[in-house]
Coordinates of C-alpha atoms and ligand atoms in Angstrom, one line a residue:
M1 CA -110.5 47.7 -37.4
L2 CA -111.1 49.5 -40.6
W3 CA -113.8 47.2 -41.8
T4 CA -115.8 47.6 -38.5
N5 CA -115.9 51.3 -39.0
R6 CA -116.9 51.1 -42.6
C7 CA -119.6 48.6 -41.7
A8 CA -121.0 50.9 -38.9
V9 CA -121.1 53.8 -41.3
R10 CA -122.8 51.9 -44.0
I11 CA -125.4 50.1 -41.8
G12 CA -126.0 53.1 -39.6
S13 CA -128.6 52.3 -37.0
A14 CA -128.2 48.6 -37.6
G15 CA -124.7 48.9 -36.2
V16 CA -125.2 46.6 -33.3
L17 CA -126.5 43.8 -35.6
C18 CA -123.7 44.4 -37.9
T19 CA -121.1 44.1 -35.1
L20 CA -122.7 40.8 -34.0
A21 CA -122.6 39.4 -37.5
L22 CA -119.0 40.3 -37.8
L23 CA -118.1 38.6 -34.5
L24 CA -119.8 35.4 -35.4
H25 CA -117.5 34.3 -38.1
A26 CA -119.3 31.0 -38.4
L27 CA -122.4 32.6 -39.7
P28 CA -123.1 32.0 -43.3
A29 CA -122.2 35.0 -45.5
Q30 CA -124.8 37.7 -45.5
A31 CA -126.7 38.1 -48.7
Q32 CA -124.6 41.1 -49.6
A33 CA -124.4 41.9 -53.3
V34 CA -121.0 41.5 -54.9
P35 CA -120.0 44.8 -56.5
Q36 CA -118.8 45.0 -60.0
I37 CA -115.0 44.7 -60.0
V38 CA -112.9 46.3 -62.7
F39 CA -109.2 45.8 -63.5
Q40 CA -107.5 47.6 -66.4
N41 CA -110.9 48.8 -67.6
Q42 CA -112.2 45.3 -67.9
R43 CA -114.9 43.8 -65.7
L44 CA -113.7 40.7 -63.9
S45 CA -116.4 38.1 -64.0
F46 CA -115.9 35.6 -61.3
S47 CA -117.6 32.2 -61.6
H48 CA -118.2 32.2 -57.8
A49 CA -117.8 35.3 -55.7
T50 CA -119.4 35.9 -52.3
A51 CA -119.4 39.2 -50.5
Q52 CA -118.0 38.7 -47.0
H53 CA -117.2 41.3 -44.3
N54 CA -116.4 44.0 -46.8
D55 CA -114.3 41.8 -48.9
V56 CA -115.2 39.3 -51.6
A57 CA -114.4 35.6 -51.4
V58 CA -113.1 34.2 -54.7
A59 CA -111.8 30.8 -55.7
L60 CA -108.1 30.5 -56.5
H61 CA -108.8 28.5 -59.7
D62 CA -111.5 31.0 -60.9
P63 CA -110.4 32.1 -64.4
A64 CA -110.8 35.7 -63.4
V65 CA -108.4 35.2 -60.4
Q66 CA -106.0 33.4 -62.6
S67 CA -106.1 36.2 -65.1
L68 CA -105.4 38.8 -62.4
L69 CA -102.4 36.8 -61.3
T70 CA -101.1 36.4 -64.9
H71 CA -101.5 40.1 -65.6
T72 CA -99.5 41.1 -62.5
G73 CA -96.9 38.4 -63.0
A74 CA -97.7 36.5 -59.9
S75 CA -98.0 32.7 -59.4
V76 CA -99.6 30.7 -56.6
T77 CA -98.8 27.3 -55.1
W78 CA -101.6 25.5 -53.3
Q79 CA -102.9 21.9 -53.3
P80 CA -106.1 20.7 -51.7
G81 CA -105.4 19.8 -48.1
E82 CA -102.5 22.2 -47.8
R83 CA -102.8 24.9 -45.1
Y84 CA -100.7 27.6 -46.7
V85 CA -101.4 29.5 -49.9
L86 CA -98.2 30.9 -51.2
V87 CA -98.3 33.7 -53.8
T88 CA -95.0 34.7 -55.5
T89 CA -95.3 38.2 -56.8
A90 CA -93.4 39.7 -59.8
E91 CA -90.9 41.4 -57.5
P92 CA -90.5 38.6 -56.3
R93 CA -92.0 38.7 -52.9
I94 CA -93.7 35.9 -51.1
V95 CA -97.3 36.5 -49.8
S96 CA -98.5 33.8 -47.5
F97 CA -102.1 33.1 -46.6
A98 CA -103.1 30.4 -44.1
L99 CA -106.4 28.6 -44.1
G100 CA -108.5 29.6 -41.1
D101 CA -106.3 32.6 -40.3
T102 CA -107.1 36.2 -41.1
R103 CA -103.5 37.2 -40.7
Y104 CA -101.3 37.0 -43.8
D105 CA -97.7 37.9 -44.5
S106 CA -96.6 40.0 -47.5
G107 CA -92.9 39.8 -47.6
D108 CA -91.7 40.7 -44.2
V109 CA -94.9 42.6 -43.3
S110 CA -97.9 41.1 -41.6
A111 CA -101.4 42.3 -42.3
R112 CA -105.0 41.2 -41.6
A113 CA -107.6 40.3 -44.1
A114 CA -111.4 40.8 -43.6
F115 CA -111.9 37.1 -43.3
A116 CA -109.8 33.9 -43.3
P117 CA -109.2 31.8 -46.4
Y118 CA -111.1 28.6 -46.5
E119 CA -111.2 25.4 -48.5
R120 CA -114.4 24.3 -50.3
D121 CA -114.9 21.7 -53.0
G122 CA -111.2 21.2 -53.7
D123 CA -110.5 24.9 -54.1
V124 CA -109.4 27.6 -51.7
Y125 CA -111.3 30.8 -51.3
L126 CA -109.3 34.0 -50.7
P127 CA -110.2 37.5 -49.7
L128 CA -109.9 39.3 -53.1
Y129 CA -109.1 42.8 -51.7
A130 CA -106.4 41.5 -49.5
L131 CA -104.9 39.5 -52.4
A132 CA -105.2 42.5 -54.7
R133 CA -103.4 44.7 -52.1
A134 CA -100.6 42.1 -51.9
L135 CA -100.3 42.4 -55.7
Y136 CA -100.1 46.2 -55.3
L137 CA -103.6 46.7 -56.7
E138 CA -105.6 49.1 -54.5
P139 CA -109.4 48.4 -54.4
K140 CA -111.0 51.8 -54.9
N141 CA -114.7 52.6 -54.9
D142 CA -115.9 54.3 -58.0
R143 CA -119.6 55.0 -57.5
G144 CA -120.3 51.4 -56.4
T145 CA -117.9 49.8 -58.7
I146 CA -114.6 48.5 -57.2
V147 CA -111.7 49.4 -59.4
L148 CA -108.5 47.5 -58.7
Q149 CA -106.1 50.3 -59.3
P150 CA -102.4 49.6 -60.0
Q151 CA -100.1 51.2 -57.5
I152 CA -96.5 52.3 -57.4
A153 CA -96.0 50.8 -54.0
V154 CA -92.3 50.9 -53.2
A155 CA -89.6 53.5 -53.7
E156 CA -86.3 52.1 -52.7
V157 CA -83.3 54.4 -52.3
Q158 CA -80.0 52.7 -52.8
S159 CA -76.9 54.7 -52.0
Q160 CA -73.4 53.5 -51.8
R161 CA -70.1 55.3 -52.3
D162 CA -70.6 58.0 -54.9
V163 CA -73.7 56.7 -56.7
A164 CA -77.3 56.4 -55.8
A165 CA -80.4 55.1 -57.4
V166 CA -84.1 55.2 -56.8
V167 CA -85.9 52.0 -57.7
L168 CA -89.7 52.1 -57.9
H169 CA -91.8 49.0 -57.9
G170 CA -95.2 48.8 -59.5
A171 CA -98.1 46.4 -59.8
L172 CA -97.5 46.2 -63.5
P173 CA -94.4 46.9 -65.7
L174 CA -93.6 50.5 -64.9
R175 CA -92.6 53.0 -67.5
A176 CA -92.6 56.8 -67.3
S177 CA -94.9 58.4 -69.8
K178 CA -93.2 61.7 -69.4
R179 CA -90.1 63.1 -67.8
S180 CA -89.6 66.8 -67.1
V181 CA -86.7 68.7 -65.6
L182 CA -87.7 71.6 -63.4
R183 CA -85.5 74.0 -61.4
D184 CA -84.7 71.7 -58.4
R185 CA -86.3 68.5 -59.4
V186 CA -86.9 65.9 -62.1
V187 CA -90.4 64.7 -62.5
Y188 CA -91.5 61.3 -63.8
E189 CA -95.1 60.7 -64.7
F190 CA -96.7 57.3 -64.6
A191 CA -100.0 57.1 -66.4
G192 CA -102.3 54.4 -65.2
F193 CA -100.8 54.2 -61.7
G194 CA -101.9 55.4 -58.3
S195 CA -99.5 55.3 -55.4
T196 CA -99.4 54.1 -51.9
L197 CA -96.1 55.9 -51.3
E198 CA -95.9 58.6 -48.7
R199 CA -96.5 62.1 -50.2
S200 CA -93.2 63.5 -49.2
R201 CA -90.2 61.7 -48.0
K202 CA -86.8 63.3 -47.0
V203 CA -83.8 61.2 -48.1
R204 CA -80.1 61.4 -47.5
A205 CA -78.5 60.0 -50.6
N206 CA -76.0 61.2 -53.2
G207 CA -77.6 64.1 -55.0
L208 CA -81.1 63.3 -53.7
S209 CA -82.8 65.2 -50.9
E210 CA -86.5 64.4 -51.2
I211 CA -89.0 62.2 -53.0
D212 CA -92.4 63.8 -53.6
V213 CA -95.4 61.8 -54.8
E214 CA -98.5 63.4 -56.2
M215 CA -101.6 61.7 -57.6
S216 CA -104.1 63.1 -60.0
G217 CA -106.5 61.8 -62.7
T218 CA -109.5 59.7 -61.9
T219 CA -110.0 56.4 -60.1
R220 CA -110.0 54.5 -63.4
D221 CA -107.4 56.7 -65.1
P222 CA -105.0 57.7 -62.4
L223 CA -101.7 59.5 -62.9
T224 CA -98.8 59.5 -60.5
R225 CA -96.0 62.0 -60.5
V226 CA -92.8 61.1 -58.7
S227 CA -90.5 64.1 -58.2
L228 CA -86.9 63.7 -57.2
V229 CA -85.8 66.8 -55.5
L230 CA -82.1 67.1 -56.2
A231 CA -79.2 68.7 -54.3
P232 CA -77.6 71.6 -56.1
G233 CA -75.5 70.4 -59.0
A234 CA -77.0 66.9 -59.0
S235 CA -78.7 65.2 -61.9
A236 CA -81.0 62.2 -62.5
A237 CA -81.0 59.9 -65.4
D238 CA -83.9 59.0 -67.7
G239 CA -84.8 55.9 -65.8
I240 CA -85.0 52.4 -67.0
A241 CA -87.9 50.1 -67.0
G242 CA -86.4 46.9 -65.7
A243 CA -87.4 43.4 -64.9
Y244 CA -89.7 42.6 -61.9
H245 CA -91.8 45.8 -62.6
D246 CA -88.9 48.0 -61.5
F247 CA -88.2 51.4 -62.8
S248 CA -84.7 52.5 -61.8
I249 CA -83.4 56.1 -61.9
A250 CA -79.7 56.6 -61.4
L251 CA -78.5 59.8 -59.7
A252 CA -75.2 61.6 -59.8
A253 CA -74.2 64.0 -57.1
H254 CA -72.3 66.4 -59.4
G255 CA -72.9 67.7 -62.8
A256 CA -72.4 66.0 -66.1
L257 CA -75.2 63.8 -67.2
A258 CA -73.9 60.4 -68.2
R259 CA -74.6 60.4 -71.9
T260 CA -71.5 62.5 -72.6
S261 CA -69.3 60.0 -70.9
T262 CA -70.9 56.9 -72.4
P263 CA -68.4 55.0 -74.6
P264 CA -68.9 55.3 -78.3
P265 CA -71.9 53.2 -79.3
P266 CA -71.2 49.9 -80.8
P267 CA -71.9 49.3 -84.5
V268 CA -75.3 47.8 -84.2
P269 CA -78.6 48.4 -86.0
A270 CA -80.9 51.0 -84.7
A271 CA -83.1 48.3 -83.1
A272 CA -80.4 47.6 -80.6
T273 CA -80.7 51.0 -79.0
P274 CA -83.2 50.8 -76.1
A275 CA -86.2 52.9 -76.6
P276 CA -86.0 56.2 -74.7
E277 CA -86.9 55.2 -71.2
D278 CA -89.1 58.2 -70.6
S279 CA -91.4 57.5 -73.5
V280 CA -94.3 55.1 -73.7
P281 CA -93.3 52.0 -75.6
P282 CA -94.4 52.1 -79.2
Q283 CA -97.0 49.5 -78.7
S284 CA -99.1 50.7 -81.6
A285 CA -96.3 50.3 -84.0
A286 CA -96.5 47.0 -85.8
P287 CA -93.4 44.8 -85.3
P288 CA -91.1 45.1 -88.2
P289 CA -91.6 42.4 -90.8
Q290 CA -89.7 39.2 -90.4
A291 CA -89.5 39.3 -86.7
A292 CA -87.0 36.8 -85.3
A293 CA -88.2 33.9 -83.1
V294 CA -86.8 32.8 -79.8
T295 CA -87.4 29.1 -80.0
S296 CA -85.8 27.9 -76.8
V297 CA -84.2 29.2 -73.7
T298 CA -82.2 26.6 -71.7
G299 CA -80.5 27.1 -68.4
L300 CA -77.7 24.7 -67.4
Q301 CA -75.6 24.5 -64.4
T302 CA -71.9 24.0 -65.3
G303 CA -68.8 23.2 -63.4
D304 CA -68.0 26.8 -62.6
G305 CA -71.3 28.6 -63.1
F306 CA -74.5 28.7 -65.1
D307 CA -75.0 28.8 -68.8
V308 CA -78.1 30.0 -70.7
Q309 CA -78.5 29.2 -74.4
I310 CA -81.0 31.3 -76.2
T311 CA -81.9 30.0 -79.6
V312 CA -82.9 32.7 -82.0
E313 CA -84.1 32.1 -85.6
G314 CA -83.6 35.1 -87.8
N315 CA -81.8 38.4 -87.2
A316 CA -82.2 40.3 -84.0
A317 CA -80.5 42.9 -81.8
F318 CA -80.0 42.5 -78.1
D319 CA -78.9 44.5 -75.2
W320 CA -78.3 43.4 -71.6
H321 CA -78.3 45.2 -68.3
R322 CA -77.2 44.6 -64.8
L323 CA -79.6 46.1 -62.3
L324 CA -79.5 46.7 -58.6
D325 CA -79.6 43.7 -56.3
N326 CA -77.7 41.6 -58.7
R327 CA -80.5 41.2 -61.1
W328 CA -79.5 40.8 -64.7
Y329 CA -81.5 40.7 -67.9
I330 CA -81.1 40.5 -71.7
D331 CA -83.7 41.9 -74.1
I332 CA -83.9 40.4 -77.6
H333 CA -85.5 42.9 -79.8
N334 CA -87.5 42.4 -83.0
A335 CA -88.3 38.9 -81.6
R336 CA -91.3 36.8 -80.6
L337 CA -91.1 34.2 -77.9
Q338 CA -92.0 30.8 -79.3
A339 CA -90.7 28.9 -76.2
P340 CA -92.6 28.6 -73.0
A341 CA -92.6 31.7 -70.8
G342 CA -92.0 31.1 -67.1
D343 CA -90.1 31.8 -63.9
T344 CA -87.9 28.9 -62.8
P345 CA -86.0 28.7 -59.5
E346 CA -82.4 27.6 -60.1
S347 CA -80.1 26.1 -57.6
A348 CA -76.8 27.0 -59.2
P349 CA -74.2 28.7 -56.9
S350 CA -74.4 31.8 -59.1
V351 CA -78.0 32.0 -60.2
T352 CA -81.2 31.5 -58.1
S353 CA -83.9 32.1 -60.8
M354 CA -84.4 32.5 -64.5
R355 CA -87.4 34.2 -65.9
V356 CA -88.4 34.2 -69.6
H357 CA -91.2 36.4 -71.0
Q358 CA -92.4 38.4 -73.9
L359 CA -92.6 42.1 -73.3
A360 CA -95.1 44.3 -74.9
G361 CA -94.2 44.8 -78.6
D362 CA -91.5 42.7 -80.0
T363 CA -89.0 42.2 -77.2
V364 CA -88.2 38.9 -75.5
R365 CA -86.6 39.2 -72.0
V366 CA -84.6 36.6 -70.1
A367 CA -83.9 37.7 -66.6
L368 CA -81.6 36.1 -64.1
T369 CA -81.2 36.6 -60.3
L370 CA -77.5 36.4 -59.5
T371 CA -76.2 35.5 -56.1
G372 CA -73.6 38.3 -56.2
T373 CA -71.7 40.6 -58.5
K374 CA -71.0 37.6 -60.8
Q375 CA -69.1 37.8 -64.0
V376 CA -71.5 37.5 -66.9
D377 CA -70.3 36.9 -70.5
V378 CA -72.6 37.4 -73.4
A379 CA -71.7 36.2 -76.9
P380 CA -73.6 35.5 -80.1
S381 CA -73.5 31.8 -80.7
E382 CA -74.1 29.7 -83.8
R383 CA -77.8 29.4 -83.0
G384 CA -78.5 32.6 -81.0
V385 CA -77.0 34.1 -77.9
S386 CA -75.1 32.4 -75.1
V387 CA -74.9 33.8 -71.6
S388 CA -72.4 32.4 -69.3
V389 CA -72.4 33.3 -65.6
K390 CA -69.2 32.5 -63.8
D391 CA -69.4 31.8 -60.1
V392 CA -66.8 34.5 -59.5
D393 CA -67.6 37.8 -57.7
S394 CA -66.0 40.8 -59.2
D395 CA -65.8 44.4 -58.1
S396 CA -65.7 45.7 -61.6
V397 CA -68.3 43.8 -63.7
A398 CA -69.7 45.3 -66.9
R399 CA -73.1 46.9 -66.5
S400 CA -74.6 46.7 -69.9
G401 CA -73.8 45.6 -73.4
S402 CA -75.4 45.0 -76.7
G403 CA -75.0 43.1 -79.9
T404 CA -76.7 41.3 -82.8
V405 CA -77.5 37.7 -83.7
G406 CA -78.0 36.2 -87.2
S407 CA -75.9 37.4 -90.1
N408 CA -73.0 39.7 -89.1
A409 CA -73.4 38.9 -85.4
T410 CA -71.5 41.2 -83.1
A411 CA -71.3 41.8 -79.4
Y412 CA -70.1 44.7 -77.2
A413 CA -69.9 45.2 -73.5
N414 CA -69.8 48.5 -71.8
P415 CA -66.9 48.6 -69.4
A416 CA -67.3 48.5 -65.7
P417 CA -67.5 51.8 -63.9
S418 CA -64.0 52.9 -62.8
G419 CA -62.9 55.5 -60.4
S420 CA -65.3 58.2 -59.3
A421 CA -66.9 58.6 -62.7
P422 CA -68.6 55.4 -63.8
A423 CA -68.5 55.1 -67.6
D424 CA -72.1 54.1 -67.9
W425 CA -73.6 55.2 -64.7
K426 CA -77.0 55.2 -66.2
F427 CA -77.0 51.5 -66.0
S428 CA -74.6 51.1 -63.1
P429 CA -76.0 51.7 -59.7
T430 CA -73.1 50.1 -57.8
P431 CA -71.7 46.7 -57.1
G432 CA -71.6 47.4 -53.4
A433 CA -68.6 47.1 -51.1
P434 CA -66.5 44.0 -51.7
A435 CA -67.8 41.2 -49.7
S436 CA -65.8 40.6 -46.5
A437 CA -63.7 43.7 -46.5
N438 CA -63.4 42.8 -42.8
P439 CA -63.2 39.0 -42.5
R440 CA -63.1 39.2 -38.7
L441 CA -66.4 41.1 -38.4
I442 CA -69.7 39.5 -37.7
V443 CA -72.8 41.7 -37.8
I444 CA -75.6 40.6 -35.5
D445 CA -79.1 42.0 -36.2
P446 CA -81.5 41.8 -33.3
G447 CA -84.9 41.9 -35.1
H448 CA -87.4 44.7 -34.6
G449 CA -86.9 47.4 -31.9
G450 CA -88.1 50.8 -31.0
S451 CA -91.5 51.5 -32.5
D452 CA -91.6 48.0 -34.0
G453 CA -92.1 45.5 -31.2
G454 CA -92.4 42.4 -33.3
A455 CA -94.4 39.6 -31.7
A456 CA -95.5 39.8 -28.1
R457 CA -97.1 37.4 -25.7
G458 CA -97.6 37.8 -21.9
A459 CA -94.7 39.6 -20.4
L460 CA -92.4 38.9 -23.3
S461 CA -91.8 40.9 -26.4
E462 CA -89.9 39.8 -29.4
K463 CA -87.8 42.9 -29.7
A464 CA -86.5 42.5 -26.1
L465 CA -85.9 38.7 -26.5
N466 CA -84.0 39.2 -29.8
L467 CA -81.8 41.8 -28.2
E468 CA -81.1 39.7 -25.1
I469 CA -80.0 36.7 -27.2
S470 CA -78.0 38.9 -29.5
K471 CA -76.1 40.5 -26.6
R472 CA -75.3 37.1 -25.2
L473 CA -74.1 36.1 -28.7
R474 CA -72.0 39.2 -29.0
A475 CA -70.2 38.4 -25.7
I476 CA -69.4 34.9 -26.8
L477 CA -68.1 36.0 -30.2
I478 CA -65.9 38.7 -28.7
A479 CA -64.5 36.3 -26.2
R480 CA -63.6 34.0 -29.2
G481 CA -61.8 36.9 -31.0
W482 CA -64.4 38.0 -33.4
E483 CA -65.2 41.7 -34.0
V484 CA -68.9 42.3 -33.6
Q485 CA -71.2 45.0 -34.7
M486 CA -74.8 45.1 -33.7
T487 CA -77.4 46.8 -35.9
R488 CA -78.9 48.0 -32.6
S489 CA -77.8 47.4 -29.1
T490 CA -80.7 49.2 -27.4
D491 CA -84.5 49.3 -27.9
V492 CA -84.4 51.6 -30.9
D493 CA -85.5 51.6 -34.6
V494 CA -82.4 51.3 -36.7
Y495 CA -83.6 53.7 -39.4
A496 CA -86.3 55.9 -37.8
P497 CA -89.4 55.5 -35.6
N498 CA -92.5 54.3 -37.6
D499 CA -90.5 54.1 -40.8
S500 CA -91.3 51.8 -43.6
A501 CA -90.3 48.1 -43.3
R502 CA -88.1 48.5 -46.3
D503 CA -86.2 51.5 -44.9
E504 CA -85.8 49.8 -41.6
L505 CA -84.6 46.5 -43.0
Q506 CA -82.3 48.2 -45.6
A507 CA -80.7 50.2 -42.9
R508 CA -79.7 46.9 -41.2
D509 CA -78.2 45.5 -44.4
D510 CA -76.5 48.8 -45.0
I511 CA -74.6 48.5 -41.7
A512 CA -73.3 45.1 -42.7
N513 CA -72.7 45.9 -46.3
H514 CA -70.8 49.1 -45.6
A515 CA -68.7 47.4 -43.0
G516 CA -67.8 44.6 -45.3
A517 CA -68.8 42.1 -42.7
R518 CA -67.8 38.4 -42.9
L519 CA -71.3 37.2 -41.9
F520 CA -74.8 38.6 -41.1
V521 CA -77.0 36.9 -38.5
S522 CA -80.5 38.2 -37.9
V523 CA -82.1 37.0 -34.6
H524 CA -85.9 36.7 -34.4
T525 CA -88.6 35.1 -32.3
N526 CA -91.5 33.4 -34.1
S527 CA -95.2 33.7 -33.3
Y528 CA -98.5 32.5 -34.7
S529 CA -102.1 33.2 -34.1
G530 CA -102.7 29.7 -32.7
S531 CA -100.6 28.0 -29.9
G532 CA -99.9 24.9 -32.0
P533 CA -96.8 25.8 -34.1
S534 CA -93.5 25.6 -32.3
G535 CA -89.8 25.1 -33.0
T536 CA -86.6 26.6 -34.4
T537 CA -86.1 27.5 -38.0
T538 CA -83.0 28.7 -39.8
Y539 CA -83.7 30.8 -42.9
F540 CA -81.4 31.6 -45.8
Y541 CA -82.2 33.0 -49.3
K542 CA -79.1 33.0 -51.6
A543 CA -78.2 29.6 -52.8
V544 CA -74.6 30.2 -51.7
D545 CA -75.8 30.8 -48.1
R546 CA -77.3 27.3 -47.8
G547 CA -74.0 26.0 -46.3
F548 CA -74.0 28.7 -43.6
A549 CA -77.6 27.9 -42.7
D550 CA -77.0 24.2 -42.6
A551 CA -73.9 24.6 -40.3
M552 CA -76.0 26.8 -38.0
H553 CA -78.9 24.5 -37.9
R554 CA -76.7 21.4 -37.2
R555 CA -75.6 23.2 -34.0
F556 CA -79.2 23.8 -33.0
L557 CA -80.0 20.1 -33.3
A558 CA -76.8 19.2 -31.4
A559 CA -77.5 21.7 -28.6
N560 CA -80.6 19.9 -27.3
L561 CA -82.5 23.2 -27.2
G562 CA -85.7 21.4 -26.5
T563 CA -87.5 23.0 -29.4
K564 CA -89.0 21.2 -32.4
D565 CA -86.8 21.0 -35.5
D566 CA -88.5 23.2 -38.1
G567 CA -85.6 22.8 -40.4
V568 CA -83.6 25.0 -42.8
V569 CA -85.9 27.0 -45.0
K570 CA -85.3 29.2 -48.0
N571 CA -87.3 32.5 -47.9
N572 CA -86.8 35.9 -49.4
F573 CA -86.7 37.9 -46.2
Y574 CA -85.5 41.3 -47.1
V575 CA -82.4 41.3 -44.9
L576 CA -81.3 38.0 -46.5
V577 CA -81.9 39.2 -50.0
H578 CA -80.0 42.5 -49.7
S579 CA -77.0 41.5 -47.7
N580 CA -73.7 41.3 -49.6
M581 CA -72.3 38.5 -47.4
P582 CA -73.6 35.1 -46.2
A583 CA -76.6 35.8 -44.1
V584 CA -79.1 33.7 -42.1
L585 CA -82.2 34.6 -40.2
I586 CA -83.0 32.6 -37.1
E587 CA -86.5 32.2 -35.7
T588 CA -85.4 30.9 -32.3
A589 CA -88.7 29.6 -31.0
F590 CA -92.5 30.5 -30.9
L591 CA -93.7 33.0 -28.4
S592 CA -97.2 31.8 -29.1
N593 CA -96.5 28.2 -28.0
P594 CA -96.6 27.5 -24.2
D595 CA -93.6 25.1 -24.2
D596 CA -91.5 27.4 -26.4
Y597 CA -92.6 30.4 -24.3
S598 CA -91.2 29.0 -21.1
L599 CA -87.9 28.2 -22.8
L600 CA -87.7 31.7 -24.2
A601 CA -88.3 33.2 -20.8
S602 CA -85.4 31.3 -19.3
A603 CA -82.0 33.0 -19.2
A604 CA -80.3 29.6 -19.3
W605 CA -82.0 28.8 -22.5
Q606 CA -81.2 32.2 -24.1
Q607 CA -77.6 31.5 -23.3
K608 CA -77.8 28.0 -24.8
M609 CA -79.3 29.5 -28.0
A610 CA -76.6 32.2 -28.2
Q611 CA -73.9 29.5 -27.7
A612 CA -75.4 27.4 -30.5
I613 CA -75.4 30.3 -32.9
A614 CA -71.8 31.2 -32.0
D615 CA -70.8 27.5 -32.6
G616 CA -72.6 27.6 -36.0
I617 CA -70.7 30.7 -37.0
D618 CA -67.4 29.0 -36.0
D619 CA -68.2 25.8 -37.8
Y620 CA -68.9 27.7 -41.0
A621 CA -66.3 30.5 -40.9
G622 CA -63.6 28.9 -38.8
S623 CA -61.8 30.9 -36.1
P624 CA -61.4 34.6 -36.5
S625 CA -58.6 33.7 -38.8
S626 CA -55.0 34.7 -38.5
S627 CA -55.6 36.5 -35.4
S628 CA -53.5 35.9 -32.3
Q629 CA -56.6 34.8 -30.5
S630 CA -56.8 31.4 -32.0
G631 CA -55.8 29.8 -28.7
Q632 CA -59.0 30.9 -27.1
R633 CA -61.1 28.4 -29.0
Ligands
ZN701 ZN1 -89.5 39.0 -36.1

């Protein structure tokens, strides 16, 4: 839509011709000039770039594209002959382009590019601006030059019990260049970033009432101010630049900034103290002489968890932090990475990925994605640091710690928050409710609803189908003795009409997390731009949830649903990532496929599908336990 308008404006009286050219996708690209494209004040020189429909086609293997991906911490998988181009961003979020399709998915959100990716000479050509936006780089016109401006694109509010946190995600590592405290607000400035966040957003969270976002500066030198408007008596911490381009700000509803209640600092050298989070990293300062070297980082699955051995040569200080969403990282200061950097998926029950990289300056970071509030032990070892993740969920895990390696090695862990005053709340935005506080409760999440219809075809809409199957599922589960809570039981948005996808999806997880449900089941209906794809898919994300997904999918195969078997697939769908309990997302069938469509339209089939889901739940979780209802099975 947008590109048609722009085209009409630009071409003026030749608008009709323009529209024709746009309709005829098969036409060779018009001899449009490719604008200069600038990222981080550097001109990107592509080996082959073709202007197409107000975007630019660039080859995946073009060094300039690769450099863009490297700078934003993204990676791409594609082989000649493959249909899908999968980009994993730093967050990580999966962006999926398909050859011949203008539609692409960025996380759980669908968008349209100006033209469809295509294969030529063993490489795939992608719409650069769409790719950039997926990487949170906004293409901005600066007098004919296109500037790929880094954005702060997500502000996630996490609120549980008596703590809350705001987590910002940026295109690049995010650090506040300034923090100021005004009468009712704390303002964080981010130099070099624009923002796609809404300008003002009301929030209901401990101590926080509103997030205001203001942009200034120039296209090439932007500045974004994020103001947290606080409730009376509340306070906001300095903020921590975390892994995955996160910047986390912890909030306390009442008084006392944390520093006074932080336990006495451990006896470590000055280098172990994290730099003040509200200052720019001292990049200009030369690393101190005799920097240590991190010569290897090895992850190893063990009998009861996952071990990481970090070999350090020389003396160094480290500190480690546990972030929101069960992400965990250790920073080795005064050290250079002499082992390969990289992001490796892991399949241990307690760890799903390990990321090793050199931060600006002299810090080496090893980041882990944990599958829950796992117990992590950190200790200096003979050759460096050893990190041991036990596959044990705990409600009171330590949030941060520090130590040294080399001569006089020491280690220290800050205790877990206790009671209503977390000891180190600056680093401790909540472990969440204990999983399965109510082992008899199943939360069913009918996808979409209200202002978000999901897919639609003919007389059928996804939101209505999801709800219909979910209601049937609810009836079966209740009859079997389960307690059931639906994230919605009518045609409504769970958070608010026309809200952000993140708010909407987080609201669904919040229901399950706060209730301490035993299981979370999200019901969706698939769709595609062509009528070809069909079938039933069971998605999971956390490695520990694989068993649940397998149990569910076995029932789909046994139930003779009449749909194609699209298998059990791992995907970082938001609701699967942010649920505290085992979770699956089911794409029951494709609305866009004629055979699947007629199945979806049939009440008998909907019932069969609901039955199969219920059986999958029982296979995995057993009966609703000790209840007196067991005879009903
Ligand atoms: Zn859906």
